[in-house]
Tab-separated table of C-alpha atoms and ligand atoms in Angstrom:
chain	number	residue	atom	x	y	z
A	86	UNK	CA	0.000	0.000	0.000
A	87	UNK	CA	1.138	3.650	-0.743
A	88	UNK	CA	2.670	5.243	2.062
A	89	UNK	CA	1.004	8.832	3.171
A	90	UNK	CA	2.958	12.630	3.206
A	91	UNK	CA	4.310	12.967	6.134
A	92	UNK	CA	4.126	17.229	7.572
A	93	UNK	CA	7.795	16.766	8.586
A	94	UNK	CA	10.802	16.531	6.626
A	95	UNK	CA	14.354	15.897	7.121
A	96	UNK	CA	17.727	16.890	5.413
A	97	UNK	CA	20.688	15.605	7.061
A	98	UNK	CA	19.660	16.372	10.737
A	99	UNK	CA	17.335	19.419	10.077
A	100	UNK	CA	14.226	19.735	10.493
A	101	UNK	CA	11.030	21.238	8.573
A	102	UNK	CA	7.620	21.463	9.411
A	103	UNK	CA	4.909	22.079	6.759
A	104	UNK	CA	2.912	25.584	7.846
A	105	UNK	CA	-0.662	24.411	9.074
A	106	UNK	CA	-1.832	27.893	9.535
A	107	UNK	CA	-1.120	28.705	5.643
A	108	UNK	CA	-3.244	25.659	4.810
A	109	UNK	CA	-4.899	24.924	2.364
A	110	UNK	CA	-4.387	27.780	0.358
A	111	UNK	CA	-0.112	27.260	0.545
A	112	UNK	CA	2.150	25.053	1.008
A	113	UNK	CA	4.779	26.432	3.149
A	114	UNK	CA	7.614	24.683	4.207
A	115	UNK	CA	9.046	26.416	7.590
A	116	UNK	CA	12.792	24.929	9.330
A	117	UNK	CA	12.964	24.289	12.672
A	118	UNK	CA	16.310	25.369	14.404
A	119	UNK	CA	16.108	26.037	18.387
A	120	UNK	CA	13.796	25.002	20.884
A	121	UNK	CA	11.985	27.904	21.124
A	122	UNK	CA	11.172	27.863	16.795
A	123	UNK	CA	9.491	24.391	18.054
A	124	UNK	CA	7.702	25.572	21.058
A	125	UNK	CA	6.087	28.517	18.641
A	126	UNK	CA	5.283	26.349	16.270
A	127	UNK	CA	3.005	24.117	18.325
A	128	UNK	CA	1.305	27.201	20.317
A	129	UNK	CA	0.595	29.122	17.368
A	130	UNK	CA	-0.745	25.934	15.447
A	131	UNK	CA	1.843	25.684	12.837
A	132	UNK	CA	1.773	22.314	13.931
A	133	UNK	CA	-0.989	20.700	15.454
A	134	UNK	CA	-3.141	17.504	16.002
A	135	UNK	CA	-1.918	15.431	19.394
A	136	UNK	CA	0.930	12.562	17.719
A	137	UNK	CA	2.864	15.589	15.653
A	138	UNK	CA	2.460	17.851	18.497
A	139	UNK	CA	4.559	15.056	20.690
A	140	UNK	CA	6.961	14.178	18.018
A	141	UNK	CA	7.622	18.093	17.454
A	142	UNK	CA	7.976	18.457	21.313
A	143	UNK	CA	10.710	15.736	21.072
A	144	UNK	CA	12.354	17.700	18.508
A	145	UNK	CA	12.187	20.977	20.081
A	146	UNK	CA	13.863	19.051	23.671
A	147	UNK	CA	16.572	17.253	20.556
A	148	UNK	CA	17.247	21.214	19.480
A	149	UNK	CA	17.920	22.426	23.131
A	150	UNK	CA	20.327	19.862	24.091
A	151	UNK	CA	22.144	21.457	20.772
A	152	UNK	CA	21.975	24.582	22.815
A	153	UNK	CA	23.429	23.814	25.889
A	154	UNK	CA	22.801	20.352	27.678
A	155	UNK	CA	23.092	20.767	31.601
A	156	UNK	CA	20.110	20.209	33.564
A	157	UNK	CA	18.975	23.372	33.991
A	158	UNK	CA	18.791	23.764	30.571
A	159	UNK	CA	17.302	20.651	30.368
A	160	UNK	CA	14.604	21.182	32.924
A	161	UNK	CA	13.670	24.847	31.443
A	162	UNK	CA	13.018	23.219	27.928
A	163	UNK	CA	11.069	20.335	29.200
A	164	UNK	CA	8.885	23.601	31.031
A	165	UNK	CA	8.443	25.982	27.864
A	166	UNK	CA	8.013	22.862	25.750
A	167	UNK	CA	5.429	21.392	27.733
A	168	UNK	CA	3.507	24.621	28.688
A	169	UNK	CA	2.580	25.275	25.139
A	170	UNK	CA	-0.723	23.139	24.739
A	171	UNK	CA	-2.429	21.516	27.639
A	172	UNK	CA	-4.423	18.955	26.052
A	173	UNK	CA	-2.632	16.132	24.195
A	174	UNK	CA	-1.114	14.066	26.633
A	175	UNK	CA	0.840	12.772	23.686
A	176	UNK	CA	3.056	15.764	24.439
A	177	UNK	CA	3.824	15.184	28.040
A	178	UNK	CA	4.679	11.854	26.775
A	179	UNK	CA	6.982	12.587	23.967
A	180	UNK	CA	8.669	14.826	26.202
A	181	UNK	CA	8.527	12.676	28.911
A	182	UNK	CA	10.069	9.665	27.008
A	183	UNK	CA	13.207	11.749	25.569
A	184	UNK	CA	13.778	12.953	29.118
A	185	UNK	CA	13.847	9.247	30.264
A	186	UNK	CA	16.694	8.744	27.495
A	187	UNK	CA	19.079	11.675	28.370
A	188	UNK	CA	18.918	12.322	31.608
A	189	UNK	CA	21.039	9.645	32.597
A	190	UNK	CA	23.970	10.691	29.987
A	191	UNK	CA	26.622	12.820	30.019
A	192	UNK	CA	25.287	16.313	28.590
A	193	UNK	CA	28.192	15.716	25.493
A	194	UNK	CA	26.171	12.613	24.613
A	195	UNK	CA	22.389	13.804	25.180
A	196	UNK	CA	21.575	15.881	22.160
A	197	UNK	CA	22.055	12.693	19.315
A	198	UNK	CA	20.495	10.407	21.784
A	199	UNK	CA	17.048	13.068	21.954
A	200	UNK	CA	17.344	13.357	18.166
A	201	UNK	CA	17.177	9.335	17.965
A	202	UNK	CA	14.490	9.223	20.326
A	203	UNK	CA	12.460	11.583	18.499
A	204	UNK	CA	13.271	9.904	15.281
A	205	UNK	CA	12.065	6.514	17.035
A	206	UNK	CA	8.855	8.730	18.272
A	207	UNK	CA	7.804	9.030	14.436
A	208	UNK	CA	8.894	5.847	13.565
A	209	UNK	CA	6.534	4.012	16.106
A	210	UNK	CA	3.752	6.561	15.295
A	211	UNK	CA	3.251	6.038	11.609
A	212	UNK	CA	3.663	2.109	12.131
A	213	UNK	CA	0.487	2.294	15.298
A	214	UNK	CA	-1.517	4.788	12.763
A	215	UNK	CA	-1.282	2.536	9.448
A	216	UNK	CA	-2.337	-0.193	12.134
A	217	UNK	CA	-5.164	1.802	13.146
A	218	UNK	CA	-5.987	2.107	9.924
A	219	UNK	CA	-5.861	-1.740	9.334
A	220	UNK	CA	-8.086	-2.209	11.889
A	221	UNK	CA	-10.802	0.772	11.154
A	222	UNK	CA	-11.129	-0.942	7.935
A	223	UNK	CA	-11.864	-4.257	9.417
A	224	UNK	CA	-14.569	-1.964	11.257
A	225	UNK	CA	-15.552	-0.564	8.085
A	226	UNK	CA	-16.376	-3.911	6.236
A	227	UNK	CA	-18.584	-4.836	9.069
A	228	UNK	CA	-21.141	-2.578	8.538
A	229	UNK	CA	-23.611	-2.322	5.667
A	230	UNK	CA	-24.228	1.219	4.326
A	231	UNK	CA	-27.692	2.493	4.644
A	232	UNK	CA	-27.130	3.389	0.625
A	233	UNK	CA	-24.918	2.142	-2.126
A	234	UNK	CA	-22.091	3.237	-0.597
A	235	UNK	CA	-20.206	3.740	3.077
A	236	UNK	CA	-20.838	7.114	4.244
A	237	UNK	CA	-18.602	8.429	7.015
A	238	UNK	CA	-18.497	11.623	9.133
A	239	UNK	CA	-15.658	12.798	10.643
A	240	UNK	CA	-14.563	16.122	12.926
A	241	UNK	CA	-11.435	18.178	13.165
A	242	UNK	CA	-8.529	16.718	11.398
A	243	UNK	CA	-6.988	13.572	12.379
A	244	UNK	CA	-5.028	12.795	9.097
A	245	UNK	CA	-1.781	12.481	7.949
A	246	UNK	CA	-0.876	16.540	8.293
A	247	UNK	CA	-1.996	15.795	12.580
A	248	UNK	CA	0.916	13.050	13.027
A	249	UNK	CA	3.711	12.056	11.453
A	250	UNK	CA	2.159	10.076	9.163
A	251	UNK	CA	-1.066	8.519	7.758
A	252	UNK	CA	-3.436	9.719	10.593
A	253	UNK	CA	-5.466	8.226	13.140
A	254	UNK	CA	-9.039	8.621	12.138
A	255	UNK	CA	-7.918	8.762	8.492
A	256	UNK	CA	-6.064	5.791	8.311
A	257	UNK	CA	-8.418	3.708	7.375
A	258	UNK	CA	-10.194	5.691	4.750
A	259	UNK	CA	-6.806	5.546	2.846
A	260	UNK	CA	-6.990	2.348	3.214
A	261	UNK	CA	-9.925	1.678	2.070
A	262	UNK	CA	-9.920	3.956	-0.910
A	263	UNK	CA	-6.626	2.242	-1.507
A	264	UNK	CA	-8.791	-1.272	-1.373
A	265	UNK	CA	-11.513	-0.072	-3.976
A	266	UNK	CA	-14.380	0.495	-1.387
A	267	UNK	CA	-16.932	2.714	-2.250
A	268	UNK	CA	-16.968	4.978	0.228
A	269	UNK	CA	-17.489	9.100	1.131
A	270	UNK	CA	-17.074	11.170	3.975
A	271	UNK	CA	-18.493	13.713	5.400
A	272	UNK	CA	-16.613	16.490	6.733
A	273	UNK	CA	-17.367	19.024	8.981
A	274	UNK	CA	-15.876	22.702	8.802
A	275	UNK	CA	-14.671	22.155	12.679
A	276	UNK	CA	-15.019	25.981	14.007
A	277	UNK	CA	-13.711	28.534	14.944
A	278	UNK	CA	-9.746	26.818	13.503
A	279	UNK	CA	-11.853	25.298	10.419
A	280	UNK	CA	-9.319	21.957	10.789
A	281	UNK	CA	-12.192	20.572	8.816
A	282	UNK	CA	-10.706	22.228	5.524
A	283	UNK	CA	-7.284	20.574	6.274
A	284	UNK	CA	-9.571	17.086	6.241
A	285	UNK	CA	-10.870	18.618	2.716
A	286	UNK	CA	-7.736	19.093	1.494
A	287	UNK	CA	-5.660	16.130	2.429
A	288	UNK	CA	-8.830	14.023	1.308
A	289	UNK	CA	-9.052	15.994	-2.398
A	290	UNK	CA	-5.373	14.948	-2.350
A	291	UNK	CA	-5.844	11.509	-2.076
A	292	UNK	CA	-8.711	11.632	-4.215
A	293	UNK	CA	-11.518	10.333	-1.730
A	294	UNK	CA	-14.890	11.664	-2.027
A	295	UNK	CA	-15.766	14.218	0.302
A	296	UNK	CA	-18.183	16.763	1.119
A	297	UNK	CA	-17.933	19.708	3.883
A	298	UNK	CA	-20.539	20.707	5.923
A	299	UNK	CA	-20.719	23.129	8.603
A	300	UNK	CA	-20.567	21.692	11.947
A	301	UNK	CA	-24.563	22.135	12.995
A	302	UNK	CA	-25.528	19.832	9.605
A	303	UNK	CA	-23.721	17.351	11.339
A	304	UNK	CA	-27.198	16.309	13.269
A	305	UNK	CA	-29.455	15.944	10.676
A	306	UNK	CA	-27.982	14.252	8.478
A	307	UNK	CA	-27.133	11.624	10.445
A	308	UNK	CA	-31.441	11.740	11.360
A	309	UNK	CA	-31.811	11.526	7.407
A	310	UNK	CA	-29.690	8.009	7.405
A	311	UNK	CA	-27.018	9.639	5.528
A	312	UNK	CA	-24.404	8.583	7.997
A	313	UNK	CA	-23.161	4.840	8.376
A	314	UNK	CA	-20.442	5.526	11.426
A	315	UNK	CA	-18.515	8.681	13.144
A	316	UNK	CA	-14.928	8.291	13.440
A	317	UNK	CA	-13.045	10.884	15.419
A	318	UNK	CA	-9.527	11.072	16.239
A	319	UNK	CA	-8.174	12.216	20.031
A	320	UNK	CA	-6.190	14.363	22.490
A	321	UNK	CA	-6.512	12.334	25.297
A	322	UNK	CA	-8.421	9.331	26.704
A	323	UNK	CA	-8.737	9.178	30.558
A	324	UNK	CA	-8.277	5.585	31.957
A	325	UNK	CA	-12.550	5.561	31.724
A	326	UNK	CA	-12.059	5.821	28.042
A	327	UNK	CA	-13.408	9.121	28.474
A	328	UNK	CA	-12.103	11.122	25.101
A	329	UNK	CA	-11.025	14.805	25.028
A	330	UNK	CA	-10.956	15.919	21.317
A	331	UNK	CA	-11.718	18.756	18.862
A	332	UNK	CA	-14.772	21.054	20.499
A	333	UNK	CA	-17.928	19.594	18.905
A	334	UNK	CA	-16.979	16.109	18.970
A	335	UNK	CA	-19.604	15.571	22.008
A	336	UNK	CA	-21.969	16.727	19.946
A	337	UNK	CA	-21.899	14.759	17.290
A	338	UNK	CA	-21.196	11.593	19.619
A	339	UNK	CA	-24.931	12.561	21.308
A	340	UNK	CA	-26.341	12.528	17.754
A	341	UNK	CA	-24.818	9.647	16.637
A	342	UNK	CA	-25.760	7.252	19.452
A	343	UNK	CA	-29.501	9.170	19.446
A	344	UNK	CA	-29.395	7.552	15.745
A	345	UNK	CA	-27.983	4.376	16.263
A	346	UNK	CA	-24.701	5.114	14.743
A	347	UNK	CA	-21.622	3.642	15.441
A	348	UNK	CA	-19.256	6.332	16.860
A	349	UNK	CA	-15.477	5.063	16.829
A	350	UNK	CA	-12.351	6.383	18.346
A	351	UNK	CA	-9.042	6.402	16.603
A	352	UNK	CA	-5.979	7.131	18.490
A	353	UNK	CA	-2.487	5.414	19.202
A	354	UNK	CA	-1.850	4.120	22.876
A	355	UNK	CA	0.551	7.271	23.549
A	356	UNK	CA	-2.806	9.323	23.710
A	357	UNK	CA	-4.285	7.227	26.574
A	358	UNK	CA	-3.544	9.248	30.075
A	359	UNK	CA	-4.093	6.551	33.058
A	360	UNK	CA	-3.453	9.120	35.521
A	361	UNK	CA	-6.002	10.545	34.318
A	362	UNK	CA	-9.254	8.736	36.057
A	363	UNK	CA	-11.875	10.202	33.842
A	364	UNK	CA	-13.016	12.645	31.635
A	365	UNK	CA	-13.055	15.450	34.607
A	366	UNK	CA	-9.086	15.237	34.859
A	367	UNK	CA	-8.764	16.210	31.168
A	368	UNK	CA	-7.091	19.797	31.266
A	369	UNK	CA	-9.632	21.798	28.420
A	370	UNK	CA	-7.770	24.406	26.451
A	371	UNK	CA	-9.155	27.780	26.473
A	372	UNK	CA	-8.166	29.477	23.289
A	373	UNK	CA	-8.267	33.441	22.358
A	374	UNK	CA	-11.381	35.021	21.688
A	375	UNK	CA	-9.820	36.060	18.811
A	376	UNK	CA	-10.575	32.519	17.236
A	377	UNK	CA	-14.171	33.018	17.317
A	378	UNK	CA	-14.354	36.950	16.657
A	379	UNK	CA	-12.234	36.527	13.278
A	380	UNK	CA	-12.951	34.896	10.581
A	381	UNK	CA	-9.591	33.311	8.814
A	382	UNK	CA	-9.313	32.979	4.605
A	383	UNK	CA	-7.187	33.148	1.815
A	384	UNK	CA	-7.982	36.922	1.711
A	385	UNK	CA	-6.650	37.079	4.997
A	386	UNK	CA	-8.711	37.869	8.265
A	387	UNK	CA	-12.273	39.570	8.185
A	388	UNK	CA	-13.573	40.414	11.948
A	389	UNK	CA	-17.343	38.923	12.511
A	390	UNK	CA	-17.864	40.264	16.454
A	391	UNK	CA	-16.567	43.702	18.401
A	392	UNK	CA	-15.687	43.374	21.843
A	393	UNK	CA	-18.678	44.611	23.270
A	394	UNK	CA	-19.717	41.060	23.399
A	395	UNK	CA	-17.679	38.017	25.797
A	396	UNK	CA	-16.935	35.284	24.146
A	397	UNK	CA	-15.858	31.982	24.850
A	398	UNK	CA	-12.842	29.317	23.198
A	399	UNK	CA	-13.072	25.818	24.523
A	400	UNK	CA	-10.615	23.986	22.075
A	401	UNK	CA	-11.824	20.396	23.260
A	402	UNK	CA	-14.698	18.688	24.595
A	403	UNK	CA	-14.609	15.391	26.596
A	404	UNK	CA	-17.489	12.537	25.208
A	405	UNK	CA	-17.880	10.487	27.908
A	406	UNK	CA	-17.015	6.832	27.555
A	407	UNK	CA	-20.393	5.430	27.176
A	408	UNK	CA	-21.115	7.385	23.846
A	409	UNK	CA	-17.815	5.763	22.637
A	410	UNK	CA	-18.737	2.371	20.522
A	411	UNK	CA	-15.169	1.071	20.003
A	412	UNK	CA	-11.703	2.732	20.719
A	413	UNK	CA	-9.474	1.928	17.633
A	414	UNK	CA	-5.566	2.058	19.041
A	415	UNK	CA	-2.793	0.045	17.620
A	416	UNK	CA	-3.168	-2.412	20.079
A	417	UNK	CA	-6.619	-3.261	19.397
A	418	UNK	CA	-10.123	-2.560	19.232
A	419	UNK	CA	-11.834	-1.765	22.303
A	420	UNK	CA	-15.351	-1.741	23.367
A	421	UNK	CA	-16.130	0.700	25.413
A	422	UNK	CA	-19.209	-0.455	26.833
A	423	UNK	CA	-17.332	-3.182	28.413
A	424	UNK	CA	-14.445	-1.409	29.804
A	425	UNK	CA	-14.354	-0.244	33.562
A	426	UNK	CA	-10.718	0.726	32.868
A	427	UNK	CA	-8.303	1.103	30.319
A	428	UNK	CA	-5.375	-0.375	32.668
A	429	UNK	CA	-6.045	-3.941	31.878
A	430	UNK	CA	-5.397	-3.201	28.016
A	431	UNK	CA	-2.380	-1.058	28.989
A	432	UNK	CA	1.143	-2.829	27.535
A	433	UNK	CA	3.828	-4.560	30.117
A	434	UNK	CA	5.771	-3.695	27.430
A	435	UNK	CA	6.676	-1.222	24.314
A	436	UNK	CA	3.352	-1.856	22.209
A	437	UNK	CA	5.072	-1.706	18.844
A	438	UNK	CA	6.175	-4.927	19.796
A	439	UNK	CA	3.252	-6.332	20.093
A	440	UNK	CA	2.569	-5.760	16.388
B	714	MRU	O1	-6.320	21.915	18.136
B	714	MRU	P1	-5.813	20.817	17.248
B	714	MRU	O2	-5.994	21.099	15.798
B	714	MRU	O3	-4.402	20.400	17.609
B	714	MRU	O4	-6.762	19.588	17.606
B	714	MRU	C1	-6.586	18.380	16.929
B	714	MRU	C2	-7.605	17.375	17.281
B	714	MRU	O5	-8.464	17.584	18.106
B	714	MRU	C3	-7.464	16.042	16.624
B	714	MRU	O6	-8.708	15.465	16.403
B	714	MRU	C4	-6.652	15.118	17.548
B	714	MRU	O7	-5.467	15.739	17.926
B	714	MRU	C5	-6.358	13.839	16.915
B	714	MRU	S1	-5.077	14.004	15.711
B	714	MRU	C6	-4.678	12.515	15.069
């Protein structure tokens, strides 16, 4: 099977990250030099979606260590990296897991060993998404579409350009294009950061039928049967398999089940937070007002609200657990009816080996 774009790229041991807030209407290739040039890029959105904010986190701790590699420098990068988006555990992981690997070196020695661990980061993270994808297929096939064809809806953007390669909720609609199925999906507009056009655009890539809609359509059509199953990608899943993601995901979990629709969950292991005992733990980002007062388009920005009115950013929502009909991680399909806790599915041991 064809392997997806990845948004980083490498020459020698540079980096460069493809600019998500010129998308889609450029593609701009930014490089990636110091710490700090990573720790912008993920609060300002250049990158985003939870795996490629961890593996750029790893970078950005890989690029300090270039800097200066005592432990106060150490400790300060692990802080500004880490303080830039509160959401995606997969962050305090990445971040976490490179500090594991250096700390006990020499500081000569700690700056190759981060850039390996980062490498091994993206390595592990395209292998668990096309697995995800193997299995959201298998998912796929199961059900028979209410028409002549699979319709699916899906929020935000959880596709290639969100990790370092092919995507979580994505995945498996490459495959399956890839495997002649008949299918379309429906894609919603995901406001006030419109992530949904990213979706548009990496699907009108890849040449699989699409259609956006903004994000209050989402309901009825699923009440007019033109919606076979949701799948979703995530920012975190407490140990409940309660799932933080894009803002609006609740909603459209609460229409799905009130329709009888299969609502999945695709999302590697590295986005499941145990310490985390439910969706209540989740730390919500609150966003800029800005967001929602301004509209954002190839013309540039056109302002839709004055200040005389509050206004609110939540950039996630939690769906509790029981809306959730099957988590999709590389390890395995989960049902989360069944599950009291996630612990029990949790690997003794690196889950790429399991594979
Ligand atoms: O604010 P964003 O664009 O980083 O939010 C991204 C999402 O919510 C994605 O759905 C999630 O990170 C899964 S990405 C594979």
């Amino acid at each position: 099977m064809t392997d997806t774009p990845s948004p980083l790229r490498f020459d020698d041991a540079q980096l460069h990250i493809l600019d998500q807030t010129r998308l889609p209407f450029s593609e701009h290739e930014l490089r990636i030099d110091t710490a700090a040039q990573a720790a912008h890029a993920i609060a300002t959105m250049q990158v985003r979606g939870a795996p490629l904010i961890g593996a750029i986190g790893a970078f950005g701790l890989a690029l300090a260590l270039r800097e200066a590699a005592e432990d106060a420098w150490l400790d300060f990068a692990l802080r500004m990296l880490a303080e830039t988006r509160p959401t995606a555990v997969n962050l305090a992981w990445a971040l976490r897991r490179v500090e594991v690997a250096v700390r006990p070196l020499a500081p000569h020695d700690r700056a190759d060993a981060a850039w390996r661990e980062a490498m091994a980061i993206c390595d592990e993270d395209r292998a668990a998404n096309r697995h995800i994808g193997e299995l959201t297929l298998d998912l796929m096939q199961a059900i028979t579409p209410k028409s002549g064809r699979l319709n699916l809806m899906t929020h935000c953007n959880a596709g290639w350009l969100a990790t370092t390669g092919w995507g979580t909720a994505l995945s498996g609609i490459y495959l399956a294009r890839q495997a002649g199925i008949d299918l379309h999906v429906w894609v919603s507009e995901t406001r006030p950061r419109n992530q949904g056009l990213l979706t548009a655009w990496e699907l009108a890539r890849a040449g699989v039928p699409h259609t956006v809609i903004a994000d209050n359509a989402a309901g009825q059509l699923m009440r007019e049967g033109r919606v076979d199953a949701v799948i979703i990608g995530a920012d975190r899943i407490a140990a409940n398999g309660d799932t933080a993601n894009k803002i609006g995901s609740y909603l459209k979990a609460l229409a799905a089940r009130d329709n009888g629709i299969p609502f999945w969950v695709a999302a590697p292991w590295s986005t499941v937070d145990l310490s985390c005992r439910d969706g209540r733990a989740i730390p919500i980002e609150e966003r800029e007002g800005r967001e929602v007062r301004e509209l954002r388009g190839a013309a540039g920005g056109a302002r839709l609200l004055e200040e005389t009115s509050a206004v609110e950013n939540p950039a996630f929502d939690v769906t509790p657990a029981a809306l959730v009909t099957a988590l999709v991680t590389e390890l395995g399909v989960i049902e989360c009816s069944r599950v009291v806790s996630l612990e029990a599915f949790a690997p003794a041991i690196n889950p790429q080996k399991l594979m």
